[in-house]
Short mmCIF file of C-alpha atoms and ligand atoms in Angstrom, two decimals:
data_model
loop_
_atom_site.label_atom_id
_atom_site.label_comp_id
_atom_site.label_asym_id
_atom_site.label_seq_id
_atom_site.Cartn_x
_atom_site.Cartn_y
_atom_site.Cartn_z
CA UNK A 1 20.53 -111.75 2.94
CA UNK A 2 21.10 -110.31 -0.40
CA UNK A 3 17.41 -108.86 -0.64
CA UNK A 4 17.75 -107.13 3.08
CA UNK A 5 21.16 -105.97 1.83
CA UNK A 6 19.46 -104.38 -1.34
CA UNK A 7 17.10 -102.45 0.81
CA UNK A 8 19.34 -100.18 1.75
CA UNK A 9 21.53 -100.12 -1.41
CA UNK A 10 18.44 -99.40 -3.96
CA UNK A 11 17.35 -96.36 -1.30
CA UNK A 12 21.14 -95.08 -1.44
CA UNK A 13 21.71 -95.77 -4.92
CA UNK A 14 18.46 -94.15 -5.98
CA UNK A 15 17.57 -92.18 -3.10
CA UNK A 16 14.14 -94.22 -3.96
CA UNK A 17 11.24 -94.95 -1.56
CA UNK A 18 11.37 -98.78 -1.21
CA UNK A 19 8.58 -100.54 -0.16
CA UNK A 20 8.81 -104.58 1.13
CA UNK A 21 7.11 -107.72 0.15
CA UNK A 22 7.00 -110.68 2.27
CA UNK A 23 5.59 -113.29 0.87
CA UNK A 24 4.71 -116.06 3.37
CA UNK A 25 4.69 -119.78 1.31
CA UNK A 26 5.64 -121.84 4.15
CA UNK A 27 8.77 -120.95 4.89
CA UNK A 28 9.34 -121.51 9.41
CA UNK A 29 10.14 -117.89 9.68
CA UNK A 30 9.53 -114.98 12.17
CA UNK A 31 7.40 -112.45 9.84
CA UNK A 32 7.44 -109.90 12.43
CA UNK A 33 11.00 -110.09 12.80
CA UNK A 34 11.76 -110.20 9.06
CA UNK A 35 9.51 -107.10 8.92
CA UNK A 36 11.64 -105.25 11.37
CA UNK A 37 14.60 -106.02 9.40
CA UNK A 38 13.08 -104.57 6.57
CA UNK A 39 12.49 -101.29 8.25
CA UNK A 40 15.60 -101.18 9.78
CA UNK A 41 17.50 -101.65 6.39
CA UNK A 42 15.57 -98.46 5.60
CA UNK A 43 12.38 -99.77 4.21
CA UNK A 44 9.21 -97.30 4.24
CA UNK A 45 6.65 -99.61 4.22
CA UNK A 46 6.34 -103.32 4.71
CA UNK A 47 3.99 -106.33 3.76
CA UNK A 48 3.73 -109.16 4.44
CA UNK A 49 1.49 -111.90 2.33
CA UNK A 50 0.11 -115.10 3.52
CA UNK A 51 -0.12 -116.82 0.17
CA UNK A 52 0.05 -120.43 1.57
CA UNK A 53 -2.98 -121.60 0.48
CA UNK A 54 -2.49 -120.27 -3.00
CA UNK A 55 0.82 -121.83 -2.98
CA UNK A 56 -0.58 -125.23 -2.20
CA UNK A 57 -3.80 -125.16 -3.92
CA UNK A 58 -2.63 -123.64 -7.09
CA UNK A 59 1.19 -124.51 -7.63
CA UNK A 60 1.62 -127.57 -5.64
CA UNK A 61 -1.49 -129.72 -6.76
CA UNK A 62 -0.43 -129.06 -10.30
CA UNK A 63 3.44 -130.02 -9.29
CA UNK A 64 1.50 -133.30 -7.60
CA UNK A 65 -0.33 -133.79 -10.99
CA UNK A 66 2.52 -133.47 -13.24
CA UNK A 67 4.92 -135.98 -10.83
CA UNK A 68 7.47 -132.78 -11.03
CA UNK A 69 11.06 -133.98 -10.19
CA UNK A 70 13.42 -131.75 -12.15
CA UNK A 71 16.06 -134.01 -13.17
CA UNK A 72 14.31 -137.05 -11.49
CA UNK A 73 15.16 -135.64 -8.24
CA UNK A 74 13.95 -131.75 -7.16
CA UNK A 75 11.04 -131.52 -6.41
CA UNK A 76 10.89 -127.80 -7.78
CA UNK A 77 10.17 -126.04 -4.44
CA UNK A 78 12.04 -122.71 -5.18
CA UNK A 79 11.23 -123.02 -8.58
CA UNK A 80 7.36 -123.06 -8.34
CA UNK A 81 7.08 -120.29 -5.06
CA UNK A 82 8.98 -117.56 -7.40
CA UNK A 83 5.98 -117.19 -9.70
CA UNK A 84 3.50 -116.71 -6.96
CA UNK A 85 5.66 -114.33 -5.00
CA UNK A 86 6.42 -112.15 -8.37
CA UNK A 87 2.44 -112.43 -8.74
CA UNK A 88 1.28 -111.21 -5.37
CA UNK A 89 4.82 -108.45 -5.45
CA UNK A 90 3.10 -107.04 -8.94
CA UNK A 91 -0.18 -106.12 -7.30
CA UNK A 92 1.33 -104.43 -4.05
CA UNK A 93 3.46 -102.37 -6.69
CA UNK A 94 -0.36 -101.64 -8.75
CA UNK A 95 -1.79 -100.64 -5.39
CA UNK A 96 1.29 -98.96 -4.36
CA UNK A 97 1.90 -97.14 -7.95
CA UNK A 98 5.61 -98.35 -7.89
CA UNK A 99 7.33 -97.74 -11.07
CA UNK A 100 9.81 -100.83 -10.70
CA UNK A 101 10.19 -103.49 -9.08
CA UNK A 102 13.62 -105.27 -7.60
CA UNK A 103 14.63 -108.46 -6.47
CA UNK A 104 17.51 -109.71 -4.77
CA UNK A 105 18.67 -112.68 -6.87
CA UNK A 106 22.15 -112.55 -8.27
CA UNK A 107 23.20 -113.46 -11.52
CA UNK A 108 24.69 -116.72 -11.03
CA UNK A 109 21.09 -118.23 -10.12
CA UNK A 110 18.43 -119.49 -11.62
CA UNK A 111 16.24 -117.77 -9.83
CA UNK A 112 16.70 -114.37 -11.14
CA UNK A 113 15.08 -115.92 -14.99
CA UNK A 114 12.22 -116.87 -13.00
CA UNK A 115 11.36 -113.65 -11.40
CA UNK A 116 12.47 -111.56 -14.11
CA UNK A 117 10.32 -113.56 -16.75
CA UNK A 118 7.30 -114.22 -14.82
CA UNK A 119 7.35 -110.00 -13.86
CA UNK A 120 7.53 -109.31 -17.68
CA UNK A 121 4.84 -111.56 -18.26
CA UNK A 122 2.46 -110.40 -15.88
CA UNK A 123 3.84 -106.20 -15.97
CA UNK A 124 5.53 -105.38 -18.86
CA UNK A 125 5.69 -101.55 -18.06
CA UNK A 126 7.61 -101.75 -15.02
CA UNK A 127 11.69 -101.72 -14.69
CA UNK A 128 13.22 -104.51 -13.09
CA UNK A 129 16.19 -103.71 -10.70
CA UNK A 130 18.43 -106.79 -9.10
CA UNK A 131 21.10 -104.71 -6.74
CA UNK A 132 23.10 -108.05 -6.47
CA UNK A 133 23.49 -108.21 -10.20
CA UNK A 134 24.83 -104.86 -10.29
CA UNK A 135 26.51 -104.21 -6.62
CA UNK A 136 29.64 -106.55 -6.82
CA UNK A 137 29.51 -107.27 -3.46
CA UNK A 138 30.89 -110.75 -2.73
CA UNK A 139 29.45 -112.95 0.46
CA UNK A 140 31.91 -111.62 2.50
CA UNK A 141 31.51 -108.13 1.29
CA UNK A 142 27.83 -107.73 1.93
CA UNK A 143 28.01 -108.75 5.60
CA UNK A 144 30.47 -106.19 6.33
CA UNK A 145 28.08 -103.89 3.95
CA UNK A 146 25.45 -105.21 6.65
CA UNK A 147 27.25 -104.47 9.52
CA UNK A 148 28.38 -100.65 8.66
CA UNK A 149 24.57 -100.37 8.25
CA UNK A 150 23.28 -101.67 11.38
CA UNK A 151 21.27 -104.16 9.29
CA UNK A 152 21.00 -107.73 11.12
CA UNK A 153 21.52 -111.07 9.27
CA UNK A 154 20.00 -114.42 10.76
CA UNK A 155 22.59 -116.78 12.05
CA UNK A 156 21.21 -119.87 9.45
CA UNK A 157 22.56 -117.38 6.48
CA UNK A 158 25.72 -117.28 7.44
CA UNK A 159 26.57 -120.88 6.25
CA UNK A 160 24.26 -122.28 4.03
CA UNK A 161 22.01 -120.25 1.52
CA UNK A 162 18.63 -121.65 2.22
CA UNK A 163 15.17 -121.44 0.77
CA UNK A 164 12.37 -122.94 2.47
CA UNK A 165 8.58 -123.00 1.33
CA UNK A 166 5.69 -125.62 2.23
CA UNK A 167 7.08 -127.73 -0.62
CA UNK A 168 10.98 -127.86 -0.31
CA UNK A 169 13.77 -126.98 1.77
CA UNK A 170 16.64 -125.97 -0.46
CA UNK A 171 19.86 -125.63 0.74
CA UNK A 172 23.31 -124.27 -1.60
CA UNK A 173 26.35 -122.59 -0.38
CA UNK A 174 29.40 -123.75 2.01
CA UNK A 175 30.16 -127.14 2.88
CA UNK A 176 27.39 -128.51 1.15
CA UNK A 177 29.21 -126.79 -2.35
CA UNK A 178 31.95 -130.18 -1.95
CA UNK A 179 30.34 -132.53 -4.00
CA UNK A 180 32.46 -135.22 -2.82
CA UNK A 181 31.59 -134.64 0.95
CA UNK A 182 28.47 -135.75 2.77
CA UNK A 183 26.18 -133.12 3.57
CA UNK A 184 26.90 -131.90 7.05
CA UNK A 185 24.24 -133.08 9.57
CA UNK A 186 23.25 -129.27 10.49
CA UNK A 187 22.18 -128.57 6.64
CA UNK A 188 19.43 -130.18 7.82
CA UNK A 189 16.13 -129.01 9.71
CA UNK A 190 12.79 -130.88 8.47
CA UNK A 191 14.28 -134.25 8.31
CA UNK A 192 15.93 -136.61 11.31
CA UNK A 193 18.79 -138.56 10.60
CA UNK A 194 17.78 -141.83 9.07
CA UNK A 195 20.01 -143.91 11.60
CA UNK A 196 17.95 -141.76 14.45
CA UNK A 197 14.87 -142.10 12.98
CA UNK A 198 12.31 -144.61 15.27
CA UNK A 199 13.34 -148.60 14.98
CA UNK A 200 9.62 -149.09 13.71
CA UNK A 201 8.07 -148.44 9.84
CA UNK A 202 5.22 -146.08 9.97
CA UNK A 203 2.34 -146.85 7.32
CA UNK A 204 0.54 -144.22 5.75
CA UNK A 205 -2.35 -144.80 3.98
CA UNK A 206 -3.35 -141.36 1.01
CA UNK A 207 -6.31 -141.65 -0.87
CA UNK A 208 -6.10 -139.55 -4.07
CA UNK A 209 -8.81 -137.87 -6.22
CA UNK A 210 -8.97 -136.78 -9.71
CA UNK A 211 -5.34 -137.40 -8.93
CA UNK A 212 -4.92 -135.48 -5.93
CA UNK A 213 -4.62 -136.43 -2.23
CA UNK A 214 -8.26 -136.49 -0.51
CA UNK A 215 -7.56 -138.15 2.90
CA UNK A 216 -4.73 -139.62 5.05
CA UNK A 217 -5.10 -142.68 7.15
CA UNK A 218 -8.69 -141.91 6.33
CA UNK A 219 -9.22 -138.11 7.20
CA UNK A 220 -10.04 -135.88 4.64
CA UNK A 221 -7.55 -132.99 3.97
CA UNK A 222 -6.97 -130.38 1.71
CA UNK A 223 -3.34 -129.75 -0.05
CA UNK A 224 -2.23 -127.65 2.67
CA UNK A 225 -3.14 -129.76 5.32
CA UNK A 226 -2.10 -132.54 3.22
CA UNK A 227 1.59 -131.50 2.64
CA UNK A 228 2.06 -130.42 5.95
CA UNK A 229 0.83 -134.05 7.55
CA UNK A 230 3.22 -135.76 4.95
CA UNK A 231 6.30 -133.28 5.85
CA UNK A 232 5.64 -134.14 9.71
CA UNK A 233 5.43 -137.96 9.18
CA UNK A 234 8.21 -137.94 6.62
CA UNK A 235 10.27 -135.93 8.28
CA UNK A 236 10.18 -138.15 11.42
CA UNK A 237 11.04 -140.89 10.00
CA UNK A 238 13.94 -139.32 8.08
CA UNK A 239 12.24 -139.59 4.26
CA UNK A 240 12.55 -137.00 2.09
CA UNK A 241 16.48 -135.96 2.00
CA UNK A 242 17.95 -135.33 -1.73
CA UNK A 243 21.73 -134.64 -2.67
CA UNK A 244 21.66 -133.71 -6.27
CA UNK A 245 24.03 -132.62 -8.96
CA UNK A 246 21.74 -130.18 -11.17
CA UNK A 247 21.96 -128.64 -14.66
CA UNK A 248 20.93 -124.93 -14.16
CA UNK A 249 19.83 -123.28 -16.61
CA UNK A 250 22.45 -120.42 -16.40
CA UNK A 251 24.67 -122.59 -17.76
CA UNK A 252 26.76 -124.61 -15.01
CA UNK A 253 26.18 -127.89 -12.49
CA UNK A 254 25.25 -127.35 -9.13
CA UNK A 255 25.26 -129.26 -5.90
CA UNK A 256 22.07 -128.91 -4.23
CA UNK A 257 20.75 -130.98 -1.08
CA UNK A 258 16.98 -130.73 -0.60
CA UNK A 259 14.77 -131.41 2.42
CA UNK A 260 11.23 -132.51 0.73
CA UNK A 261 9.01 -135.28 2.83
CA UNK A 262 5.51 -134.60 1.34
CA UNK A 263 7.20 -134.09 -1.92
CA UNK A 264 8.99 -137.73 -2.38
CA UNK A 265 5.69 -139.39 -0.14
CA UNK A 266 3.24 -137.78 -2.43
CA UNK A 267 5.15 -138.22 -6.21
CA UNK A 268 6.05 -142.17 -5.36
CA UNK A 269 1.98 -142.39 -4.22
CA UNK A 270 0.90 -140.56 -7.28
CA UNK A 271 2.88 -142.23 -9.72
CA UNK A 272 2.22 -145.76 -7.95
CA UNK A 273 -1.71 -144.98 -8.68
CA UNK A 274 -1.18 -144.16 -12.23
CA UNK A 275 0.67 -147.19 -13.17
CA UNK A 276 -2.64 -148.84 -12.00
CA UNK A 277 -5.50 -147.16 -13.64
CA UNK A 278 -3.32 -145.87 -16.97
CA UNK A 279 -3.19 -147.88 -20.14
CA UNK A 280 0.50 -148.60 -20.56
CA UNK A 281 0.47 -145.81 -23.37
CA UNK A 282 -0.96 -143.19 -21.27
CA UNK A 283 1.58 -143.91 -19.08
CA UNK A 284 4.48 -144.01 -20.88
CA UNK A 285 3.48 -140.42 -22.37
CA UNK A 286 2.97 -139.06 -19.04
CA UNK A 287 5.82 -140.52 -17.39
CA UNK A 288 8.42 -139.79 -20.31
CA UNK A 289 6.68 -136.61 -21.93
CA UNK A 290 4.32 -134.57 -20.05
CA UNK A 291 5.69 -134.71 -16.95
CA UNK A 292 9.20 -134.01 -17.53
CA UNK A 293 8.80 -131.18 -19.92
CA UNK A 294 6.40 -129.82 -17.68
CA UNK A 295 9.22 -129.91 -14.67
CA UNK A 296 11.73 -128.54 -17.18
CA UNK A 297 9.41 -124.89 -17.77
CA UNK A 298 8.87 -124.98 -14.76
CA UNK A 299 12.72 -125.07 -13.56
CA UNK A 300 13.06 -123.22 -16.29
CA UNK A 301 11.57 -119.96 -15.51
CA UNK A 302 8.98 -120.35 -18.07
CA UNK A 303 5.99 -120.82 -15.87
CA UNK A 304 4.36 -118.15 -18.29
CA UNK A 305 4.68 -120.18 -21.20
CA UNK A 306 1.72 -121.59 -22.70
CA UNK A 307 2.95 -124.74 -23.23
CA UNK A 308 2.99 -125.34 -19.76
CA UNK A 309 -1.31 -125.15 -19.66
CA UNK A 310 -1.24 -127.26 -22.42
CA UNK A 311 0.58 -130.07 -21.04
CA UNK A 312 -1.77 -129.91 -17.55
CA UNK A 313 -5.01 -129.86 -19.56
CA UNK A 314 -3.75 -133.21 -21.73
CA UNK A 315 -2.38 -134.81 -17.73
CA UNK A 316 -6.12 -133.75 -16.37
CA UNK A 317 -7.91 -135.30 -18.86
CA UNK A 318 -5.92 -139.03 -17.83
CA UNK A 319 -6.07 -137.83 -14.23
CA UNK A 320 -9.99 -138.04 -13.83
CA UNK A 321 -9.38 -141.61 -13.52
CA UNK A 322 -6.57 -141.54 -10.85
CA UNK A 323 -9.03 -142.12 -7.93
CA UNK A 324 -8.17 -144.81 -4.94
CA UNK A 325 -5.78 -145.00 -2.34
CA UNK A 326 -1.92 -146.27 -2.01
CA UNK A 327 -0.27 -146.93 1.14
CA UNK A 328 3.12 -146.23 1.91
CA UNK A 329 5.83 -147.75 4.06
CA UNK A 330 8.53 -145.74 6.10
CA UNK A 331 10.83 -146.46 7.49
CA UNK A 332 14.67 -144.95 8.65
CA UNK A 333 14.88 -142.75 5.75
CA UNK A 334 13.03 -145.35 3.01
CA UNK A 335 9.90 -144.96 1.30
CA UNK A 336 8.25 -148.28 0.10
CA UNK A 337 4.47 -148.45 -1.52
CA UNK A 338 3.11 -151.66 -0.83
CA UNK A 339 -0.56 -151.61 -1.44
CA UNK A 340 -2.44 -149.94 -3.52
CA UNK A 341 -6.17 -150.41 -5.22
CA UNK A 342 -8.75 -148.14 -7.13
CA UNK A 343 -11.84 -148.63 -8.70
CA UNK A 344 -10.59 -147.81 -11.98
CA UNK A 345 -6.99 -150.14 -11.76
CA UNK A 346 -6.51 -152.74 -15.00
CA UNK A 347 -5.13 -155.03 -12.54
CA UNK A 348 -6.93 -158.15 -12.47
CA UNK A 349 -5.55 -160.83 -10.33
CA UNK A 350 -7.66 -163.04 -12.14
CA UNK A 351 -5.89 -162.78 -15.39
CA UNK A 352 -2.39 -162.28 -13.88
CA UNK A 353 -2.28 -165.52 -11.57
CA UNK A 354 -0.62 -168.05 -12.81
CA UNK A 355 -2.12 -170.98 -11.70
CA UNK A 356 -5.61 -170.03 -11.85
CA UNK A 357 -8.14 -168.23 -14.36
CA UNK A 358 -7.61 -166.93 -17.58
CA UNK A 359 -5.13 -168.88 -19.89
CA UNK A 360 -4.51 -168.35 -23.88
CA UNK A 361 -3.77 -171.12 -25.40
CA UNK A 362 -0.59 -172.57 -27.25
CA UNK A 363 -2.13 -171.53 -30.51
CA UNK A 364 -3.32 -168.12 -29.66
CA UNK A 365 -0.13 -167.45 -27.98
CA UNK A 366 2.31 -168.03 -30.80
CA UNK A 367 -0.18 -166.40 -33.37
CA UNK A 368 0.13 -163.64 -30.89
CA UNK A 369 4.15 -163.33 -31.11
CA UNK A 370 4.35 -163.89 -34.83
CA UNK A 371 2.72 -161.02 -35.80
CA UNK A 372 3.94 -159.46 -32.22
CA UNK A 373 7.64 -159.63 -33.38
CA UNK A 374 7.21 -159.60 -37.46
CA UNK A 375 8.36 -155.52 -37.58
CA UNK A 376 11.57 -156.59 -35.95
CA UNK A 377 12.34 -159.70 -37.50
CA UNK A 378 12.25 -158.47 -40.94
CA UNK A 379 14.32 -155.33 -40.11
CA UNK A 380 16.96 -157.66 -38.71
CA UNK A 381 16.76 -159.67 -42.12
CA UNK A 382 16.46 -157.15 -44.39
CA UNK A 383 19.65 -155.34 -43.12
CA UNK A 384 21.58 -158.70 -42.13
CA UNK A 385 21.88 -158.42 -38.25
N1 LIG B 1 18.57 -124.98 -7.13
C1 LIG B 1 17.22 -124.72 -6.76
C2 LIG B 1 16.52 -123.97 -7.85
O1 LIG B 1 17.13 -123.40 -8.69
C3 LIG B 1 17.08 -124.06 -5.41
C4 LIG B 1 17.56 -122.66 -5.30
C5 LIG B 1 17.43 -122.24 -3.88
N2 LIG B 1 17.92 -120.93 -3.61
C6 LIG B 1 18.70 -120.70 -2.55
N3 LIG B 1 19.08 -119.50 -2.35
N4 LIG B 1 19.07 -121.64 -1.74
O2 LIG B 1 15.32 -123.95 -7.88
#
């Protein structure tokens, strides 16, 4: 709502030429009707991008790779789609030889440092403009700006503030701001109740490569096909719904409820392979370094920084050996693994059964946990404990 309102401010305010971007990353919308909005808030030209592919190849594989869960819990939808659609904004504004670009984020969001950094990063020489950072129009205020102007806003919007991509559906604003109310059942769209969801568990089986999904239930995909397959059979069985108190980085707590199947299916997969083919130390860097400083840049606004490259090329190198499948178990709103294997797993049944196989002795054993626990024995001496 607040970029069609800003349409028609930005040509009022500056009596400027404005020209649309659409960028299409999976969100269930009607392009052609979002494009007629656009002209009728006074638009001169319009376009719209299909950058799904892009989207899933290029920010959601990595997102996939790096196990990205802001906070242990968001799967970064919004976050990851506003680099791609400042990208793909930058070059209509080269072809169109636009001397700024605007956005319609306010300034309470997080989402304005994303845009606004990335579109330094990648154009330096042109302006930025956000109209809702400027206009001091509340909620209320910019309907009835909407309505003077003939300018129609989608039902959905009136509520809830929603953003939707292939990745997440993110959902802010009205009831859902009471953080000590349930979400109401209408916030949600991608997802069926968990108490309506079928009486049966569905099993699905992904087979990852170079730590990336390869097939499901044994046909090959690719990461769109992939995430959309994973939404579907998430969604139907009511997996993938996150309520979530989250640090923003403009300072204050939100409450956020998510919609994210393929998201939660894929991460609990992922991370289930790892923890088979990773040495423990690997893992323990991954799981408690890489990955969430890579989710925090990323949140962050600072897809840009370098940093961020340098924490996927250290996660690819341990990746290469996240090949095999996992299967998953859903069921009314639960996710379960409960099988897994790859050609590259430690696990050896061998040495881990305990009646069978491999056994160190009594002597090797306490040698072991001497020298095992002589660090923190002689701390605890040394300082009386
Ligand atoms: N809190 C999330 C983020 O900062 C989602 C924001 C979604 N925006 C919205 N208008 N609903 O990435």
């Amino acid at each position: 709502m607040d970029t069609t309102v800003a349409i028609k401010w930005l040509s009022e305010k500056y009596n400027a030429e404005v020209i649309t971007v659409t960028v299409d990353v999976g969100q269930e919308e009607d392009f052609q009707e979002v494009e007629s909005r656009a002209y009728k808030a006074g638009a001169a030209k319009h376009y719209t991008i299909d950058a799904k592919r892009e989207f899933a190849e290029e920010y959601i594989a990595r997102a996939v790779l790096m196990n990205a869960m802001y906070e242990g819990k968001y799967p970064l939808g919004t976050a990851l789609a506003r680099p791609l659609i400042v990208s793909k904004t930058v070059e209509v504004a080269r072809r169109e030889g636009a001397d700024a670009i605007a956005h319609g984020s306010t300034s309470k969001g997080n989402d304005q440092v994303r845009f606004d950094v990335t579109a330094k990063a990648l154009a330096p020489d042109l302006e930025i403009l956000a109209p809702a950072r400027v206009w001091g129009m509340g909620r209320e205020q910019e309907i009835d700006y909407a309505r003077r102007h003939g300018i129609p806003i989608p039902e959905a919007h009136k509520k809830y503030s929603i953003d939707e991509n292939l990745w997440t559906r993110s959902i802010e604003g009205g009831p859902v701001d009471d953080q000590r109310a349930e979400p109401p059942e209408d916030a949600f769209k991608w997802t069926v109740q968990p108490e309506k969801a079928p009486d049966q568990p569905t099993y699905v089986e992904i087979e990852f490569s170079n730590g990336l999904p390869r097939s499901i239930n044994g046909e090959r995909v690719d990461m769109l096909q992939a995430v959309r397959a994973l939404n579907n059979v998430g969604g139907l069985n009511g997996v993938g719904r996150i309520d979530h108190i989250e640090s923003r980085l403009v300072g204050f707590k939100s409450r956020e409820v998510y919609e994210a199947p393929a998201a939660v299916i894929l991460y609990e997969a992922h991370r289930d392979l790892e923890k088979l083919v990773l040495t423990p130390r690997e893992l323990r860097f991954k799981h408690t370094v890489l990955d969430p400083l890579w989710a925090d840049l990323v949140y962050q606004g600072l897809w840009v920084e370098p940093l961020r490259q340098s924490l996927e090329a250290a996660a690819r190198e341990m990746e290469r050996w996240v090949d095999g499948w996992v299967k998953v178990k859903l069921y009314r709103g639960s996710l379960q693994v409960v099988a897994r294997d790859s050609k590259y797993g430690t696990y050896s049944r061998d040495i881990a059964d305990y009646s069978t196989g491999w056994y160190p002795s009594d002597e090797e054993a306490r040698g072991f946990i001497e020298m095992w626990s002589l660090h923190s024995l002689l701390a605890l001496k040394k300082r009386g404990q």
